[in-house]
Amino acid sequence: MRLLGLTDWRTGRAVDLVLPQTADSTLIDETGAMSAEVDQIDASGLVLAPALVDPHVHLRDPGQTDKEDMVTGTAAAAAGGYGLILLMPNTQPAMDGRARMADGRTIIDYLESYEQDHGLSLPVDYDLCVAATLDRAGRQASNPDDWSSHLPGHGYDHPVVAISDDGSAVTDQTLEAVAANAREFDLPILDHCEHHEHGQVNLGAVSRRLGLEGIPASTETAIINRDIELAERTGTRVHLQHVSTAGGFEAVRRAKTRGLPVTCETAPHYLALCDEDLLRCGSMAKMNPPLRSRADQQAALEAVADGTVDMIATDHAPHTSAEKELGLKDAPNGIIGLETAYAVCNQVLVESGLVSHDRLIELMSLAPAELMGMRRLLPEDLPSHTANKVNKAGHLQLEADRHSDANLPPVDLVILDPEAKWEVDPSRFHSKSRNTPFAGAGLAGRVMATIKDGRLVFSRLPTSRVITRERIRAWTD
C-alpha cells in the first residue's frame, strides 16, 4: 500500500510511504477506505511525523473496566495518533509491584502479558509507571525488589520506566525514600504536583458564583516548590504533572534557569479552557487540578511558547456518564483526552501562531519519548537508509516492512491533516467513556492515520483519496 505525496513534518520534503498490507482484523478503520483492495492513496497535503507519545494515561484496567479497558483505551490512543502511552499506577489494586490480583499475579505481570493472554495485538505500545508507595497510600515507599526486575533491559515488552503516586502527590513522609529509589534505578519521579483535602473547583469568582468550595493555587505551588528543592538538594529527576497555575509555571521557569533536573507537562484542557468554562460544561470540565483562572490559562500558553513547558500530556481519565451526572460537587475528577488532544493543541497553539507545527510535534512526541527513555526514529534518519530512494516524482520513498531488515526499521508514525476542520462527537469515540468538555466543539487539525512498527493500525483517510487505476500512471516510479 502506497501513501503518496506526504509532507515530512520537519523538512517539508515530499515523501511516499510504502506500507505492507494490513489484515482487516488489526485495523481500526472509520471509513472503509483502507480495505485490502486499496493499493494507493493520494496523501498530498498531509503531514508525516513521529507518532505521538503520552506520558500520562489512565486506562482503568484492571479494577474499573466499566470506564475503560486496555482494548478501548489503546483504540482511543491509536485514533488520537499515539504510538506509545505510559500507564499510571492508580489501578485497582495499585500497581506497586506487590499487590496481587485474585489469580495471584501482580498488576505489572497482568499488563505485561495482556496481549498474549487475550490473543490479540493492541494498536499502541505502552510502558508502565510503578506506584511510589505501597497501595498508593503514602505511608511506605514501594519496594524496588517488587518491581526492579521489570526495568528496561530485562526483556519485557512493557517495562517500568517511571515512579508516581499519580492522583496524589508523593507524601512528605515518603518523599526521601521514594527519591532514593528513583535515583538508584535512574527513574524520574512523575509527581501529581498539588495537594488539597477539600474543594471542587478553582478558588475565585466562579467558585463563589457556583457556591462551591474553592481550591487555591497554593495547593499546586507548595508541592512544586517542595519538589524543586528536592531536585536541587539530591539530584533526583523530577517531572511535574499537569501544571496549571501561573505561580507553578514561574517556579519551573526559575528552576530551569538554575539548570535543575526538573521537567513539566501541562494538558490540552489547561491551554484551551479556564474555570469560566465550568458554567457551560459543568462536571464534564471537573478535574484535578481544576481548571484555573483566565490569567492562569494565559500563563500556561505563555509557558508553552517560551519553552518552560517541556511536553503536553492528556491525563486521559475515563469515567462513566452516571458518575459525571452527579454534578460539580459530587462527580469524580477527570476528563478523557486521547482522541482530541492533537486537534485542541493544534488549534490553540499552532493556528493562533504561538508555536510552529514542528514545535507541537516535539511537545507531543519527542519530548515525552525522551522522558520515558525512548529514542524515536526522526525523519532526518530516514533518507540515509538503504531502502529509501527518490522516485520519478521527486519524492523520497520510504518502505516500511516490519519483516525485513532491508527495509525501513520498525517505526511508529502518524499522518496528520493540520487544516482539517471537524466537530467533536463523543458518540464516535473509541474510548468507552464520553466525559469530555469539548463535545460539539469545532476543531482544526485531525489525525488521519497511525502506524505502529511500520504497520497501519488506524485510518480515517477518506475514500476520496483512493487513487483509481486511471490516476496510478501519474505516480508511477
Coordinates of C-alpha atoms in Angstrom, one line a residue:
M1 CA 0.0 0.0 0.0
R2 CA 1.4 3.4 -1.0
L3 CA 0.7 6.7 0.6
L4 CA 1.8 9.3 -2.0
G5 CA 3.0 12.9 -1.6
L6 CA 3.1 13.2 2.2
T7 CA 5.0 16.2 3.7
D8 CA 7.8 15.4 6.1
W9 CA 7.0 17.3 9.4
R10 CA 10.4 18.9 9.7
T11 CA 12.0 19.1 6.3
G12 CA 8.9 19.8 4.2
R13 CA 10.1 17.3 1.6
A14 CA 7.6 15.2 -0.3
V15 CA 7.6 11.6 0.9
D16 CA 5.9 8.4 -0.4
L17 CA 5.4 5.8 2.3
V18 CA 5.1 2.2 1.3
L19 CA 3.4 0.0 3.9
P20 CA 2.9 -3.7 4.0
Q21 CA -0.7 -4.8 3.6
T22 CA -2.6 -5.0 6.9
A23 CA -5.1 -7.6 7.8
D24 CA -8.5 -6.1 8.2
S25 CA -8.8 -7.6 11.7
T26 CA -5.9 -5.5 13.0
L27 CA -7.0 -2.1 11.5
I28 CA -9.2 0.3 13.3
D29 CA -10.9 1.8 10.2
E30 CA -13.5 4.6 10.4
T31 CA -14.2 4.9 6.7
G32 CA -13.6 1.6 4.9
A33 CA -11.1 3.3 2.7
M34 CA -8.2 1.0 3.7
S35 CA -9.6 -2.3 2.7
A36 CA -7.3 -4.9 1.1
E37 CA -8.3 -3.8 -2.3
V38 CA -6.9 -0.3 -1.8
D39 CA -3.4 -0.1 -3.3
Q40 CA -2.6 3.6 -3.5
I41 CA -3.8 6.8 -1.7
D42 CA -3.2 10.4 -2.5
A43 CA -1.8 11.8 0.7
S44 CA -0.7 15.2 -0.6
G45 CA -1.2 17.9 1.9
L46 CA -1.0 15.6 4.8
V47 CA 2.0 15.6 7.2
L48 CA 4.1 12.6 8.2
A49 CA 5.5 12.8 11.7
P50 CA 6.7 10.6 14.6
A51 CA 3.7 9.1 16.3
L52 CA 2.6 11.0 19.4
V53 CA 3.6 9.9 22.9
D54 CA 1.5 10.4 26.0
P55 CA 3.3 10.2 29.4
H56 CA 0.1 10.4 31.5
V57 CA -2.7 7.9 30.8
H58 CA -5.3 6.1 32.9
L59 CA -6.9 3.0 31.3
R60 CA -8.7 1.7 34.4
D61 CA -7.6 -1.8 33.7
P62 CA -7.7 -3.8 36.0
G63 CA -10.3 -2.6 38.5
Q64 CA -12.6 -0.2 36.7
T65 CA -13.1 -1.6 33.3
D66 CA -16.7 -0.3 33.1
K67 CA -14.9 3.1 32.5
E68 CA -12.2 1.9 30.1
D69 CA -10.1 -1.2 29.4
M70 CA -6.9 -2.0 27.5
V71 CA -8.7 -2.6 24.2
T72 CA -10.9 0.5 24.2
G73 CA -8.1 2.7 25.7
T74 CA -5.5 1.7 23.2
A75 CA -8.0 2.0 20.3
A76 CA -8.7 5.6 21.5
A77 CA -4.9 6.2 21.6
A78 CA -4.4 5.0 18.1
A79 CA -7.3 7.2 16.9
G80 CA -5.6 10.1 18.6
G81 CA -2.3 9.5 16.7
Y82 CA -0.4 7.9 19.7
G83 CA 2.2 5.2 19.2
L84 CA 3.2 4.9 22.9
I85 CA 1.5 5.7 26.1
L86 CA 2.5 5.5 29.8
L87 CA 0.1 3.8 32.1
M88 CA -0.4 5.4 35.5
P89 CA -0.4 3.2 38.7
N90 CA -3.8 4.0 40.1
T91 CA -5.2 0.7 39.0
Q92 CA -7.2 -1.4 41.5
P93 CA -5.3 -2.8 43.2
A94 CA -2.5 -0.2 42.8
M95 CA 0.5 -1.1 40.5
D96 CA 3.0 -1.1 43.3
G97 CA 4.7 -4.3 42.3
R98 CA 3.4 -6.2 45.4
A99 CA -0.4 -6.1 45.3
R100 CA -1.8 -9.1 43.6
M101 CA -5.0 -9.9 41.7
A102 CA -7.3 -12.8 42.6
D103 CA -5.3 -15.2 40.3
G104 CA -2.1 -14.3 42.2
R105 CA -0.5 -12.2 39.6
T106 CA 0.8 -8.7 40.2
I107 CA -0.6 -5.8 38.1
I108 CA 2.7 -5.5 36.3
D109 CA 2.6 -9.2 35.3
Y110 CA -1.1 -8.8 34.2
L111 CA -0.3 -5.8 31.9
E112 CA 2.9 -7.4 30.6
S113 CA 1.1 -10.5 29.4
Y114 CA -2.2 -8.9 28.5
E115 CA -1.9 -9.3 24.7
Q116 CA -0.7 -12.9 25.0
D117 CA -3.4 -13.8 27.5
H118 CA -6.2 -12.3 25.4
G119 CA -4.8 -13.5 22.0
L120 CA -4.7 -10.0 20.4
S121 CA -2.3 -7.3 19.3
L122 CA -3.1 -3.9 20.7
P123 CA -2.7 -1.0 18.3
V124 CA -0.5 1.1 20.6
D125 CA 2.6 0.3 22.7
Y126 CA 2.6 1.1 26.4
D127 CA 5.1 1.3 29.2
L128 CA 4.4 1.2 32.9
C129 CA 4.7 3.6 35.8
V130 CA 5.1 1.9 39.2
A131 CA 3.4 3.3 42.3
A132 CA 5.7 5.4 44.5
T133 CA 4.2 4.0 47.7
L134 CA 2.6 0.7 48.7
D135 CA -1.1 0.7 47.6
R136 CA -0.5 4.4 46.8
A137 CA -1.4 5.1 50.4
G138 CA 1.5 7.4 51.1
R139 CA 2.8 5.7 54.2
Q140 CA 5.6 3.5 52.9
A141 CA 7.7 3.6 49.8
S142 CA 7.2 0.7 47.4
N143 CA 9.9 -1.9 47.5
P144 CA 12.2 -2.0 44.4
D145 CA 12.6 -5.7 45.0
D146 CA 9.0 -6.0 43.8
W147 CA 9.4 -4.1 40.5
S148 CA 13.1 -3.6 39.6
S149 CA 13.3 -6.8 37.6
H150 CA 10.8 -5.1 35.2
L151 CA 13.0 -2.2 34.3
P152 CA 14.2 -1.6 30.7
G153 CA 16.8 -4.1 29.6
H154 CA 15.3 -7.1 31.3
G155 CA 13.5 -8.4 28.2
Y156 CA 10.0 -7.1 28.9
D157 CA 7.8 -5.6 26.2
H158 CA 6.2 -3.2 28.7
P159 CA 8.9 -2.1 31.2
V160 CA 8.6 0.1 34.2
V161 CA 10.1 3.5 33.2
A162 CA 8.9 5.9 36.0
I163 CA 7.7 6.2 39.6
S164 CA 4.5 8.1 40.6
D165 CA 1.6 8.1 43.1
D166 CA -0.4 9.7 40.3
G167 CA -3.7 11.1 41.6
S168 CA -1.9 12.1 44.8
A169 CA 1.3 13.9 45.4
V170 CA 4.1 11.9 47.0
T171 CA 3.7 12.5 50.7
D172 CA 6.3 14.4 52.7
Q173 CA 6.9 11.4 54.9
T174 CA 7.8 9.1 52.0
L175 CA 9.5 11.7 49.7
E176 CA 13.1 10.9 50.7
A177 CA 12.7 7.2 50.4
V178 CA 10.9 7.4 47.0
A179 CA 13.6 9.8 45.7
A180 CA 16.3 7.4 46.8
N181 CA 14.5 4.6 44.8
A182 CA 14.3 6.8 41.8
R183 CA 18.0 7.7 41.9
E184 CA 19.1 4.2 42.5
F185 CA 17.3 2.9 39.4
D186 CA 17.7 6.1 37.3
L187 CA 13.9 6.7 37.0
P188 CA 12.1 10.0 37.1
I189 CA 9.5 10.8 39.7
L190 CA 6.3 11.9 38.0
D191 CA 4.6 13.8 40.7
H192 CA 1.0 14.8 40.9
C193 CA 2.1 18.3 41.9
E194 CA -0.8 19.5 44.0
H195 CA -2.4 18.6 47.3
H196 CA -5.7 19.6 49.0
E197 CA -8.1 18.0 51.3
H198 CA -11.2 19.9 50.3
G199 CA -12.7 21.8 47.4
Q200 CA -14.2 21.1 44.0
V201 CA -13.2 23.9 41.6
N202 CA -10.7 26.7 41.4
L203 CA -10.9 29.4 44.1
G204 CA -12.2 32.6 42.6
A205 CA -15.2 34.4 41.2
V206 CA -16.6 31.2 39.5
S207 CA -16.4 29.1 42.7
R208 CA -18.2 31.8 44.6
R209 CA -20.9 32.1 41.8
L210 CA -21.4 28.3 41.9
G211 CA -21.4 28.2 45.7
L212 CA -18.7 25.6 45.7
E213 CA -15.6 25.3 47.9
G214 CA -12.6 26.7 46.0
I215 CA -9.1 25.2 45.6
P216 CA -6.4 27.8 45.9
A217 CA -3.3 28.0 43.6
S218 CA -1.1 27.4 46.6
T219 CA -2.1 23.7 46.6
E220 CA -0.1 23.4 43.5
T221 CA 2.8 25.8 44.1
A222 CA 3.6 24.4 47.5
I223 CA 4.2 20.9 46.1
I224 CA 6.1 22.3 43.1
N225 CA 8.5 24.3 45.3
R226 CA 9.0 21.3 47.6
D227 CA 9.8 19.1 44.6
I228 CA 12.2 21.6 43.1
E229 CA 14.0 21.8 46.4
L230 CA 14.3 18.0 46.3
A231 CA 15.8 18.1 42.8
E232 CA 18.3 20.7 43.8
R233 CA 19.4 19.0 47.0
T234 CA 19.5 15.4 45.8
G235 CA 19.8 15.5 42.0
T236 CA 16.6 13.4 41.7
R237 CA 14.9 13.7 38.3
V238 CA 11.5 15.3 39.0
H239 CA 8.8 15.6 36.4
L240 CA 5.8 17.8 37.4
Q241 CA 2.5 16.6 36.1
H242 CA -0.3 18.8 34.7
V243 CA 1.0 22.2 35.9
S244 CA -1.9 24.6 35.8
T245 CA -1.1 27.9 37.6
A246 CA 0.9 31.0 36.8
G247 CA 2.9 30.6 40.0
G248 CA 3.6 27.0 39.2
F249 CA 5.0 27.8 35.7
E250 CA 7.1 30.6 37.1
A251 CA 8.6 28.3 39.7
V252 CA 9.5 25.8 37.0
R253 CA 10.9 28.6 34.9
R254 CA 13.2 29.7 37.7
A255 CA 14.3 26.1 38.3
K256 CA 15.3 25.7 34.6
T257 CA 17.4 28.8 34.7
R258 CA 19.4 27.2 37.5
G259 CA 19.9 24.0 35.5
L260 CA 18.0 21.7 37.8
P261 CA 16.8 18.3 36.7
V262 CA 13.1 19.4 36.6
T263 CA 10.7 19.0 33.7
C264 CA 7.0 19.6 33.5
E265 CA 3.9 19.0 31.4
T266 CA 0.6 20.6 31.0
A267 CA -2.6 19.3 29.5
P268 CA -4.6 20.4 26.5
H269 CA -7.6 21.5 28.7
Y270 CA -5.4 24.0 30.7
L271 CA -4.4 25.6 27.4
A272 CA -7.9 25.7 25.9
L273 CA -10.2 26.3 28.9
C274 CA -10.4 28.2 32.2
D275 CA -12.8 28.0 35.2
E276 CA -15.3 30.1 33.4
D277 CA -16.0 27.1 31.1
L278 CA -17.4 25.3 34.1
L279 CA -20.5 27.5 33.7
R280 CA -21.0 26.0 30.3
C281 CA -19.7 22.4 30.7
G282 CA -20.4 21.6 34.3
S283 CA -18.9 18.4 35.6
M284 CA -17.6 17.5 32.2
A285 CA -15.0 20.1 32.9
K286 CA -14.3 19.0 36.5
M287 CA -10.7 17.8 37.0
N288 CA -7.8 17.7 39.4
P289 CA -6.1 20.1 39.4
P290 CA -9.1 22.2 38.5
L291 CA -9.4 24.5 35.5
R292 CA -7.9 27.7 36.7
S293 CA -8.5 31.4 36.1
R294 CA -8.2 33.0 32.7
A295 CA -5.0 34.6 33.8
D296 CA -3.6 31.1 34.7
Q297 CA -4.7 29.9 31.3
Q298 CA -2.8 32.7 29.6
A299 CA 0.2 31.8 31.7
A300 CA 0.0 28.2 30.5
L301 CA 0.0 29.4 26.9
E302 CA 3.0 31.7 27.6
A303 CA 4.9 28.8 29.3
V304 CA 4.4 26.6 26.3
A305 CA 5.5 29.4 24.0
D306 CA 8.7 30.2 25.9
G307 CA 9.8 26.6 26.5
T308 CA 9.0 26.4 30.2
V309 CA 6.6 23.5 29.4
D310 CA 8.5 20.5 28.2
M311 CA 5.6 18.4 26.9
I312 CA 1.9 18.0 26.6
A313 CA 0.1 15.1 28.2
T314 CA -3.6 14.3 28.1
D315 CA -4.1 12.9 31.7
H316 CA -6.8 10.8 30.0
A317 CA -9.2 9.9 32.9
P318 CA -12.3 8.0 31.8
H319 CA -15.5 8.0 34.0
T320 CA -19.0 6.7 33.4
S321 CA -21.8 9.0 32.4
A322 CA -23.7 8.2 35.6
E323 CA -20.7 9.3 37.7
K324 CA -20.4 12.6 35.8
E325 CA -24.1 13.2 36.0
L326 CA -23.7 13.6 39.8
G327 CA -22.8 17.3 39.3
L328 CA -19.9 19.5 40.1
K329 CA -20.0 18.9 43.8
D330 CA -20.0 15.1 43.7
A331 CA -18.8 13.9 40.3
P332 CA -15.3 12.4 40.1
N333 CA -12.4 14.5 38.7
G334 CA -11.1 13.8 35.3
I335 CA -11.8 14.0 31.5
I336 CA -10.7 11.9 28.6
G337 CA -8.4 13.4 26.0
L338 CA -6.6 10.9 23.8
E339 CA -8.9 11.5 20.8
T340 CA -9.0 15.3 20.9
A341 CA -5.5 16.3 22.2
Y342 CA -3.8 16.9 18.8
A343 CA -6.7 18.9 17.4
V344 CA -7.1 21.0 20.6
C345 CA -3.4 21.8 20.7
N346 CA -3.1 22.4 17.0
Q347 CA -5.9 24.9 17.2
V348 CA -4.9 26.7 20.4
L349 CA -1.2 26.7 19.8
V350 CA -0.4 26.5 16.1
E351 CA -3.5 28.1 14.5
S352 CA -3.0 31.0 16.9
G353 CA 0.6 31.4 15.9
L354 CA 2.0 30.7 19.4
V355 CA 4.2 27.8 18.3
S356 CA 5.1 26.1 15.0
H357 CA 3.6 22.8 14.0
D358 CA 7.2 21.4 14.3
R359 CA 7.3 22.5 17.9
L360 CA 3.9 20.9 18.6
I361 CA 5.3 17.6 17.4
E362 CA 8.2 18.0 19.7
L363 CA 5.9 18.7 22.6
M364 CA 3.6 15.8 21.9
S365 CA 6.1 13.2 20.6
L366 CA 9.8 13.7 21.0
A367 CA 9.9 15.3 24.5
P368 CA 7.7 12.7 26.2
A369 CA 9.5 9.9 24.4
E370 CA 12.8 11.2 25.9
L371 CA 11.2 11.4 29.4
M372 CA 10.3 7.7 29.0
G373 CA 13.8 6.8 27.8
M374 CA 12.8 6.1 24.3
R375 CA 14.7 7.3 21.2
R376 CA 12.3 8.0 18.4
L377 CA 13.3 7.5 14.7
L378 CA 13.5 11.0 13.4
P379 CA 12.7 11.9 9.7
E380 CA 16.3 13.0 9.2
D381 CA 17.4 9.5 9.9
L382 CA 15.3 8.1 7.1
P383 CA 17.0 9.3 3.9
S384 CA 20.3 7.5 4.8
H385 CA 18.5 4.2 5.0
T386 CA 19.4 1.8 2.1
A387 CA 15.8 1.0 1.3
N388 CA 14.9 4.6 0.7
K389 CA 15.1 6.2 -2.8
V390 CA 13.9 9.1 -4.7
N391 CA 11.3 8.2 -7.3
K392 CA 10.4 9.8 -10.6
A393 CA 8.0 12.2 -9.0
G394 CA 11.0 13.6 -7.0
H395 CA 9.6 12.2 -3.7
L396 CA 11.6 10.3 -1.1
Q397 CA 10.2 6.8 -0.9
L398 CA 10.2 5.1 2.4
E399 CA 9.5 1.4 2.7
A400 CA 8.2 0.1 6.0
D401 CA 8.3 -3.7 6.1
R402 CA 8.4 -5.0 9.7
H403 CA 9.6 -8.4 8.5
S404 CA 12.7 -7.4 6.6
D405 CA 15.9 -5.8 7.7
A406 CA 16.4 -4.5 4.2
N407 CA 13.6 -2.0 4.6
L408 CA 12.6 0.8 7.0
P409 CA 13.2 -0.3 10.6
P410 CA 10.0 -0.8 12.7
V411 CA 8.8 2.7 13.4
D412 CA 5.7 4.5 14.8
L413 CA 4.4 7.3 12.6
V414 CA 1.3 9.5 12.4
I415 CA -0.3 11.1 9.4
L416 CA -1.8 14.5 10.2
D417 CA -4.0 17.0 8.5
P418 CA -3.4 20.3 10.2
E419 CA -6.0 22.0 8.1
A420 CA -8.9 19.6 8.7
K421 CA -12.0 21.1 10.3
W422 CA -14.3 18.8 12.3
E423 CA -16.7 18.8 15.2
V424 CA -16.2 16.6 18.3
D425 CA -18.9 14.0 18.6
P426 CA -18.2 11.8 21.7
S427 CA -20.6 9.1 20.5
R428 CA -18.0 8.3 17.8
F429 CA -15.1 8.0 20.3
H430 CA -13.3 4.7 20.5
S431 CA -12.9 5.2 24.3
K432 CA -15.6 3.5 26.4
S433 CA -16.2 6.9 28.2
R434 CA -17.6 10.2 27.0
N435 CA -16.5 12.6 29.6
T436 CA -15.1 15.5 27.6
P437 CA -15.7 19.2 27.8
F438 CA -15.1 19.5 24.0
A439 CA -18.3 17.9 22.9
G440 CA -19.7 19.8 20.0
A441 CA -16.6 22.0 19.7
G442 CA -15.3 22.8 16.2
L443 CA -11.6 22.0 16.0
A444 CA -8.8 22.5 13.4
G445 CA -6.4 19.6 12.8
R446 CA -7.0 15.9 12.7
V447 CA -5.2 12.6 12.9
M448 CA -5.7 10.7 9.6
A449 CA -3.7 7.5 10.3
T450 CA -1.5 5.9 12.8
I451 CA 1.3 3.4 12.0
K452 CA 2.8 1.1 14.6
D453 CA 6.0 -0.8 13.9
G454 CA 5.6 0.0 10.3
R455 CA 2.1 -1.4 10.2
L456 CA -1.1 0.7 9.6
V457 CA -3.3 0.3 12.7
F458 CA -5.7 3.2 12.3
S459 CA -7.1 5.1 9.4
R460 CA -9.7 7.7 8.7
L461 CA -8.3 8.6 5.3
P462 CA -11.4 9.3 3.2
T463 CA -12.3 7.2 0.2
S464 CA -12.0 10.3 -2.0
R465 CA -8.2 9.9 -1.6
V466 CA -8.1 6.4 -3.0
I467 CA -6.3 6.6 -6.3
T468 CA -8.1 4.9 -9.2
R469 CA -6.2 2.9 -11.8
E470 CA -6.5 5.8 -14.3
R471 CA -4.5 8.0 -11.9
I472 CA -1.9 5.5 -11.0
R473 CA 0.2 6.1 -14.1
A474 CA 0.8 9.7 -13.0
W475 CA 2.5 8.4 -9.8
T476 CA 4.5 5.5 -11.3
D477 CA 8.1 5.3 -10.2

